Amino acid sequence: MRNSRWLALYLNLTRFAAPVARIQIRRRLRRGKEDPTRYIEKLGSPSLHRPKGLLAWMHGVGVGELLALTSLARAMQEEIPELEILFTSVSLSSADAISRSMPPRSRHQFLPADCPEFVHGFLEHWRPDIAVCSERDIWPRLTIESKAHGIPLALVNGRMNSYSFRSKMRVRSAYRELYEMFDVVEAQDEGTARRLLALGASKKSLRVAGTLKSGGWPLFDLPEERRRFERLLAHRRVWIAASTHDEDEIVVAEAHRRILGRCPETFLAIIPRDISRCEAIARELERHSISCQVLVGGAVPEEIRSQACVVDAYGQLGIWYRLAASAFIGGSIAKIGGHNPYEAARLDCAILHGPNTENFSADYEAFDECGAARLIRNAHDLAEAVLDPDLRKLAMKAKAVANRGDDALRKTATGLARLMKNRPTSMHG
């Protein structure tokens, strides 16, 4: 294959990058940012055996992207009952979250660094029958080597903002060559679809499919832990602030202070996007004269006498959405662009959100137009919303909107299953 100038430069550089990658990974290991028993996976040495039969490889960059792929995996297993799944990601937090949420016949590995020997070891070991990546950037050597191995390639849940598009256009020739290799390219919205076409995605392979996060299964539950929380919080109104950032938490803390003045038994749980900030969040609550517990590892305490808690663990949202009557979805006061509203909607939790929802703009518009979510702009709005006696109606409407996404999810699953089945039999692992 004759590569573009930029792509050829990248591929040549990665031929000599393995020693650097080893040094970086070992440095991260010393700082506690790698799993000491599994870091070798990033060096192309898998720690699990390949299962027999058809294997779908699914990669997600962040926790949200990876968890969205679990719903797609389950839907594909309905199409192909014997299908095995390999999930890959990069961070410890994503590995922890997926470990609690995987469907049957699934396993997780860390993605290898994009160097020839690591990529070769990964692909030769796993021999996947399809490669599915979600939403964000693609790794050039993994993409090229997968194509060379005859593995069908799919980009699903694609989302690209104008900033990312402008940066990619600087090396458009490289991206054109990569996107042309994909058999399936699915965009969340029309804007992303136009940008992907401009970067070289094929019209034949591209379609607007909506977000995978709108369909599928509710978040994973831990029934025993949840029931213990229910007993500890009996007779208390529970609301949560989910996937929060620092600007969100300032408004949430002030809102809860106002709520406690009118309804003292109300309990707030904050589940931050980044759990390394838990202690800082607890201090912010205490600055507002709100007593707070930090639940390290998400553990259920012996008793809860505080007015709030901060959950210091990933993969806990499934518990707290089931416990709460309403949820403020973070990243929407903070200028992040908002986070996934469907997780709350599917678990009968009323959706409250700020004005910054660019990441899910069409989705929040659909909820708002149906009276299935409430826009809040400040602490006063948030306090009034949490105390609204009609929140139950809001939650019921939200669930109805979320259920519309099932058809889109199943259409994607059917298409990917067909792509796997049409792969030559001699190439199946």
Coordinates of C-alpha atoms in Angstrom, one line a residue:
M1 CA 0.0 0.0 0.0
R2 CA 1.3 3.5 -0.9
N3 CA 0.6 5.7 2.1
S4 CA 0.0 9.4 2.2
R5 CA 3.0 11.5 3.3
W6 CA 1.6 12.1 6.9
L7 CA 0.6 8.5 7.3
A8 CA 3.9 7.2 6.0
L9 CA 5.7 9.4 8.5
Y10 CA 3.6 8.1 11.4
L11 CA 4.1 4.5 10.4
N12 CA 7.8 4.9 10.1
L13 CA 8.0 6.6 13.5
T14 CA 6.1 3.9 15.2
R15 CA 8.5 1.3 13.9
F16 CA 11.0 2.7 16.4
A17 CA 8.6 3.6 19.1
A18 CA 8.5 0.3 21.0
P19 CA 11.4 1.1 23.5
V20 CA 9.8 4.5 24.2
A21 CA 6.4 2.9 24.8
R22 CA 7.9 0.3 27.2
I23 CA 9.6 3.1 29.2
Q24 CA 6.4 5.2 29.4
I25 CA 4.3 2.3 30.5
R26 CA 6.8 1.3 33.2
R27 CA 6.8 4.9 34.4
R28 CA 3.0 4.9 34.6
L29 CA 3.2 1.6 36.4
R30 CA 5.5 3.1 39.1
R31 CA 2.9 6.0 39.5
G32 CA 0.1 3.5 40.0
K33 CA -1.5 4.3 36.6
E34 CA -1.2 0.8 35.2
D35 CA -2.4 -2.6 36.4
P36 CA 0.8 -4.4 37.6
T37 CA -0.6 -7.8 36.6
R38 CA -1.9 -6.7 33.2
Y39 CA 0.3 -3.9 31.8
I40 CA 1.9 -6.4 29.5
E41 CA -1.3 -6.4 27.5
K42 CA -0.3 -2.9 26.3
L43 CA 2.9 -4.4 25.0
G44 CA 1.1 -6.9 22.8
S45 CA 1.2 -9.9 25.3
P46 CA -2.4 -10.9 25.9
S47 CA -3.2 -12.3 29.4
L48 CA -6.2 -14.5 28.3
H49 CA -6.7 -17.3 25.8
R50 CA -8.7 -16.7 22.7
P51 CA -12.1 -18.4 22.9
K52 CA -13.2 -20.7 20.0
G53 CA -15.6 -19.5 17.4
L54 CA -16.7 -16.1 16.2
L55 CA -15.1 -13.2 18.1
A56 CA -16.2 -9.5 17.9
W57 CA -13.5 -7.0 19.1
M58 CA -15.0 -3.8 20.4
H59 CA -12.9 -0.8 21.5
G60 CA -14.0 2.3 23.4
V61 CA -11.8 5.3 24.5
G62 CA -13.7 6.4 27.6
V63 CA -15.9 4.8 30.2
G64 CA -19.1 6.1 28.5
E65 CA -18.1 4.9 25.1
L66 CA -17.1 1.5 26.4
L67 CA -20.3 1.0 28.4
A68 CA -22.4 2.0 25.4
L69 CA -20.7 -0.9 23.5
T70 CA -22.0 -3.4 26.0
S71 CA -25.5 -2.8 24.8
L72 CA -24.4 -3.3 21.2
A73 CA -22.6 -6.5 22.2
R74 CA -25.7 -7.9 23.8
A75 CA -27.8 -7.0 20.7
M76 CA -25.2 -8.8 18.4
Q77 CA -25.4 -11.9 20.7
E78 CA -29.1 -12.0 20.0
E79 CA -28.3 -12.1 16.3
I80 CA -25.4 -14.7 16.8
P81 CA -26.1 -16.6 20.1
E82 CA -22.6 -18.2 20.2
L83 CA -20.8 -14.9 19.6
E84 CA -17.8 -14.1 21.9
I85 CA -16.8 -10.5 22.7
L86 CA -13.4 -8.9 23.3
F87 CA -13.6 -5.4 24.8
T88 CA -10.5 -3.2 24.8
S89 CA -9.7 0.2 26.4
V90 CA -6.8 2.1 27.7
S91 CA -7.4 3.4 31.2
L92 CA -7.7 1.6 34.6
S93 CA -11.1 3.3 35.2
S94 CA -12.6 1.9 32.0
A95 CA -11.3 -1.6 32.9
D96 CA -12.9 -1.3 36.3
A97 CA -16.2 -0.1 34.9
I98 CA -16.5 -2.7 32.1
S99 CA -15.6 -5.5 34.6
R100 CA -19.0 -4.9 36.3
S101 CA -21.0 -4.6 33.1
M102 CA -19.9 -7.2 30.6
P103 CA -22.5 -9.4 28.9
P104 CA -22.0 -13.2 28.9
R105 CA -19.0 -14.7 26.9
S106 CA -17.0 -11.5 27.2
R107 CA -13.6 -10.5 28.4
H108 CA -11.5 -7.3 28.6
Q109 CA -8.0 -6.5 27.6
F110 CA -6.0 -3.3 27.4
L111 CA -5.3 -2.0 23.9
P112 CA -1.7 -2.5 22.8
A113 CA 0.4 0.6 22.0
D114 CA 0.3 1.4 18.2
C115 CA 3.7 -0.1 17.4
P116 CA 4.3 -2.9 14.9
E117 CA 5.4 -5.7 17.3
F118 CA 2.7 -5.0 19.8
V119 CA -0.1 -4.8 17.2
H120 CA 1.1 -7.9 15.5
G121 CA 1.1 -9.9 18.8
F122 CA -2.4 -8.7 19.6
L123 CA -3.9 -9.5 16.2
E124 CA -2.2 -12.8 15.8
H125 CA -3.4 -13.9 19.2
W126 CA -7.0 -12.7 19.1
R127 CA -7.8 -13.1 15.3
P128 CA -11.1 -11.2 15.7
D129 CA -13.8 -11.6 13.1
I130 CA -14.8 -7.9 13.2
A131 CA -13.3 -4.8 14.7
V132 CA -15.7 -2.2 16.1
C133 CA -14.4 1.1 17.4
S134 CA -16.6 3.7 19.0
E135 CA -17.0 7.4 18.7
R136 CA -13.5 9.0 18.7
D137 CA -10.0 8.7 17.2
I138 CA -8.7 5.7 15.4
W139 CA -5.3 4.2 15.7
P140 CA -3.6 4.1 12.3
R141 CA -1.4 1.0 12.6
L142 CA -4.1 -1.1 14.3
T143 CA -6.5 0.0 11.5
I144 CA -4.1 -0.8 8.7
E145 CA -2.9 -4.1 10.1
S146 CA -6.5 -5.2 10.9
K147 CA -7.5 -4.5 7.3
A148 CA -4.4 -6.5 6.1
H149 CA -5.6 -9.4 8.2
G150 CA -9.0 -9.3 6.4
I151 CA -10.9 -8.2 9.5
P152 CA -14.0 -6.1 8.7
L153 CA -13.8 -2.6 10.2
A154 CA -16.7 -0.6 11.7
L155 CA -16.8 2.8 13.3
V156 CA -19.9 3.2 15.3
N157 CA -21.4 6.0 17.4
G158 CA -19.2 8.4 15.5
R159 CA -19.1 12.0 16.9
M160 CA -16.9 14.8 15.7
N161 CA -17.1 18.5 16.7
S162 CA -15.8 21.4 14.6
Y163 CA -12.6 21.7 16.6
S164 CA -11.7 18.1 16.1
F165 CA -12.6 18.3 12.4
R166 CA -10.4 21.4 11.8
S167 CA -7.4 19.6 13.5
K168 CA -7.9 16.5 11.3
M169 CA -8.3 18.5 8.1
R170 CA -4.6 19.5 8.5
V171 CA -3.7 15.9 7.7
R172 CA -6.7 15.1 5.6
S173 CA -4.8 12.8 3.3
A174 CA -4.0 10.5 6.2
Y175 CA -7.5 10.4 7.5
R176 CA -9.0 9.8 4.0
E177 CA -6.8 6.8 3.6
L178 CA -7.9 5.4 7.0
Y179 CA -11.6 6.1 6.8
E180 CA -11.7 4.5 3.3
M181 CA -10.7 1.2 5.0
F182 CA -13.9 1.0 7.1
D183 CA -16.7 -1.2 5.9
V184 CA -19.2 0.6 8.1
V185 CA -19.2 4.2 9.4
E186 CA -22.1 5.3 11.6
A187 CA -22.4 8.9 12.7
Q188 CA -24.5 10.1 15.6
D189 CA -25.7 13.2 13.7
E190 CA -25.8 15.0 10.4
G191 CA -23.0 17.4 11.3
T192 CA -20.6 14.5 12.1
A193 CA -21.6 12.7 8.9
R194 CA -20.7 15.8 6.8
R195 CA -17.3 16.1 8.5
L196 CA -16.6 12.4 8.0
L197 CA -17.4 12.7 4.3
A198 CA -15.2 15.7 4.0
L199 CA -12.3 13.7 5.6
G200 CA -12.8 10.9 3.1
A201 CA -15.3 8.4 4.5
S202 CA -17.1 6.6 1.7
K203 CA -20.8 7.6 1.0
K204 CA -21.5 3.9 0.5
S205 CA -20.3 2.9 4.0
L206 CA -21.7 6.0 5.9
R207 CA -25.1 6.5 7.5
V208 CA -26.5 8.6 10.3
A209 CA -27.6 6.1 13.0
G210 CA -28.0 8.3 16.1
T211 CA -26.3 7.5 19.4
L212 CA -25.8 4.0 20.7
K213 CA -26.4 5.4 24.1
S214 CA -30.1 5.9 23.3
G215 CA -30.8 2.2 23.1
G216 CA -30.0 -1.0 24.9
W217 CA -29.9 -2.3 28.5
P218 CA -30.1 -0.3 31.7
L219 CA -26.8 0.2 33.6
F220 CA -25.5 -2.7 35.6
D221 CA -27.0 -3.2 39.1
L222 CA -25.6 -4.6 42.3
P223 CA -28.8 -5.6 44.0
E224 CA -27.4 -6.6 47.4
E225 CA -25.5 -3.3 47.8
R226 CA -28.5 -1.3 46.5
R227 CA -30.9 -2.9 49.0
R228 CA -28.5 -2.0 51.9
F229 CA -28.5 1.6 50.7
E230 CA -32.3 1.5 50.5
R231 CA -32.5 0.4 54.1
L232 CA -30.1 3.1 55.2
L233 CA -31.9 5.8 53.3
A234 CA -35.4 4.7 54.0
H235 CA -37.9 7.7 54.3
R236 CA -35.4 10.1 52.8
R237 CA -35.8 11.8 49.4
V238 CA -32.7 10.9 47.3
W239 CA -31.4 12.9 44.4
I240 CA -28.1 12.5 42.6
A241 CA -25.6 14.6 40.6
A242 CA -24.1 12.3 38.0
S243 CA -20.8 12.6 36.0
T244 CA -20.1 16.0 37.5
H245 CA -17.3 18.5 37.0
D246 CA -16.2 21.3 39.3
E247 CA -18.5 24.0 37.9
D248 CA -21.4 21.7 38.2
E249 CA -20.6 20.9 41.8
I250 CA -20.7 24.5 43.0
V251 CA -24.3 24.8 41.7
V252 CA -25.2 21.4 43.1
A253 CA -23.9 22.3 46.6
E254 CA -25.8 25.6 46.7
A255 CA -28.9 23.9 45.5
H256 CA -28.7 21.2 48.1
R257 CA -28.2 23.8 50.8
R258 CA -31.4 25.5 49.7
I259 CA -33.2 22.1 49.6
L260 CA -32.2 21.2 53.1
G261 CA -33.7 24.4 54.4
R262 CA -37.1 23.3 53.1
C263 CA -36.8 19.5 53.3
P264 CA -34.1 18.5 55.9
E265 CA -34.2 14.8 55.2
T266 CA -33.2 15.1 51.6
F267 CA -30.0 13.2 50.7
L268 CA -27.7 14.0 47.8
A269 CA -25.2 11.6 46.2
I270 CA -22.5 13.0 43.9
I271 CA -20.9 10.6 41.4
P272 CA -18.1 12.7 39.8
R273 CA -16.7 12.1 36.4
D274 CA -13.2 12.0 37.9
I275 CA -13.1 10.2 41.3
S276 CA -9.7 11.7 42.1
R277 CA -11.6 14.8 43.0
C278 CA -13.8 13.2 45.7
E279 CA -12.1 14.9 48.7
A280 CA -12.2 18.3 47.0
I281 CA -15.9 17.8 46.3
A282 CA -16.6 16.9 49.9
R283 CA -14.8 20.0 51.0
E284 CA -17.0 22.1 48.7
L285 CA -20.1 20.6 50.3
E286 CA -18.8 21.3 53.8
R287 CA -18.1 24.9 52.8
H288 CA -21.8 25.1 52.2
S289 CA -22.4 23.7 55.7
I290 CA -23.5 20.3 54.3
S291 CA -22.3 17.2 56.2
C292 CA -20.8 14.6 53.8
Q293 CA -19.3 11.1 53.6
V294 CA -16.9 9.9 51.0
L295 CA -17.8 6.3 50.0
V296 CA -14.4 4.9 49.2
G297 CA -14.7 2.1 46.6
G298 CA -18.4 2.8 46.6
A299 CA -18.7 0.7 49.8
V300 CA -21.9 0.7 51.8
P301 CA -21.3 2.3 55.2
E302 CA -22.6 0.9 58.5
E303 CA -24.8 4.0 58.8
I304 CA -25.6 7.2 57.0
R305 CA -26.2 10.3 59.1
S306 CA -24.8 12.8 56.7
Q307 CA -26.7 15.0 54.4
A308 CA -24.7 14.0 51.3
C309 CA -22.1 11.5 50.0
V310 CA -19.5 11.5 47.3
V311 CA -19.1 8.1 45.6
D312 CA -15.4 7.3 45.2
A313 CA -15.7 4.5 42.6
Y314 CA -16.5 4.0 39.0
G315 CA -19.4 1.7 37.8
Q316 CA -21.8 2.9 40.6
L317 CA -24.3 4.9 38.5
G318 CA -26.6 1.8 38.0
I319 CA -27.1 1.6 41.8
W320 CA -27.7 5.3 42.4
Y321 CA -30.0 5.9 39.4
R322 CA -32.2 3.2 40.9
L323 CA -32.2 4.8 44.3
A324 CA -32.9 8.4 43.2
A325 CA -36.0 10.2 42.1
S326 CA -34.1 12.7 40.1
A327 CA -30.7 13.3 38.6
F328 CA -28.8 16.3 37.6
I329 CA -26.6 15.2 34.6
G330 CA -23.2 16.8 34.9
G331 CA -21.0 18.5 32.3
S332 CA -24.0 20.7 31.5
I333 CA -23.3 23.7 33.8
A334 CA -19.6 23.1 33.3
K335 CA -18.7 23.9 29.7
I336 CA -18.1 20.2 28.8
G337 CA -21.1 19.7 26.5
G338 CA -23.2 17.4 28.8
H339 CA -23.2 13.7 29.4
N340 CA -25.5 10.8 28.6
P341 CA -29.1 11.4 29.6
Y342 CA -30.3 7.9 28.6
E343 CA -28.8 6.0 31.5
A344 CA -31.0 8.0 34.0
A345 CA -34.1 7.8 31.7
R346 CA -34.0 4.0 31.5
L347 CA -33.9 3.7 35.3
D348 CA -37.0 5.8 36.0
C349 CA -35.0 8.8 37.1
A350 CA -36.1 12.3 36.2
I351 CA -33.5 14.2 34.1
L352 CA -32.3 17.7 35.1
H353 CA -29.6 19.4 33.1
G354 CA -27.9 22.7 32.4
P355 CA -27.7 24.6 29.2
N356 CA -24.4 23.2 27.9
T357 CA -25.5 20.0 26.1
E358 CA -23.6 20.1 22.8
N359 CA -22.4 16.5 23.0
F360 CA -26.0 15.3 23.0
S361 CA -27.8 18.3 21.5
A362 CA -30.4 16.4 19.5
D363 CA -31.0 14.0 22.3
Y364 CA -31.6 16.7 25.0
E365 CA -33.9 18.5 22.5
A366 CA -35.9 15.4 22.1
F367 CA -36.3 15.0 25.9
D368 CA -37.1 18.7 26.3
E369 CA -39.7 18.9 23.5
C370 CA -41.6 16.0 25.1
G371 CA -41.5 17.5 28.6
A372 CA -39.2 14.6 29.6
A373 CA -36.4 16.7 31.0
R374 CA -35.9 20.0 32.7
L375 CA -33.4 22.7 31.9
I376 CA -31.9 24.4 34.9
R377 CA -29.6 27.4 34.8
N378 CA -28.7 28.1 38.5
A379 CA -29.0 26.7 42.0
H380 CA -32.5 28.2 42.5
D381 CA -33.8 26.3 39.4
L382 CA -32.1 23.1 40.5
A383 CA -33.6 23.2 44.1
E384 CA -37.1 23.9 42.7
A385 CA -36.8 21.0 40.3
V386 CA -35.7 18.5 42.9
L387 CA -38.5 19.5 45.2
D388 CA -41.2 19.4 42.4
P389 CA -43.9 16.9 43.3
D390 CA -44.5 16.1 39.6
L391 CA -41.1 14.6 39.0
R392 CA -42.5 11.2 38.6
K393 CA -44.4 12.3 35.4
L394 CA -41.1 13.7 34.1
A395 CA -39.4 10.3 34.7
M396 CA -42.1 8.4 32.9
K397 CA -41.9 10.6 29.8
A398 CA -38.1 10.3 29.8
K399 CA -38.3 6.5 29.8
A400 CA -40.7 6.6 26.8
V401 CA -38.2 8.8 24.9
A402 CA -35.3 6.5 25.7
N403 CA -37.2 3.4 24.5
R404 CA -37.3 4.8 21.0
G405 CA -33.5 4.1 20.7
D406 CA -33.9 0.4 20.7
D407 CA -34.7 0.1 17.0
A408 CA -31.5 2.1 16.0
L409 CA -29.4 -0.1 18.2
R410 CA -30.8 -3.3 16.8
K411 CA -30.3 -2.1 13.2
T412 CA -26.6 -1.5 13.9
A413 CA -26.3 -4.9 15.6
T414 CA -28.0 -6.6 12.6
G415 CA -25.7 -4.9 10.1
L416 CA -22.5 -5.8 12.0
A417 CA -23.7 -9.4 12.5
R418 CA -24.3 -9.7 8.8
L419 CA -20.8 -8.3 8.1
M420 CA -19.3 -11.0 10.3
K421 CA -21.3 -13.8 8.8
N422 CA -20.3 -12.7 5.2
R423 CA -16.6 -12.9 6.1
P424 CA -15.0 -15.9 4.3
T425 CA -15.3 -19.0 6.5
S426 CA -11.6 -19.7 6.1
M427 CA -10.8 -16.5 7.9
H428 CA -12.9 -17.1 11.0
G429 CA -10.8 -17.6 14.2

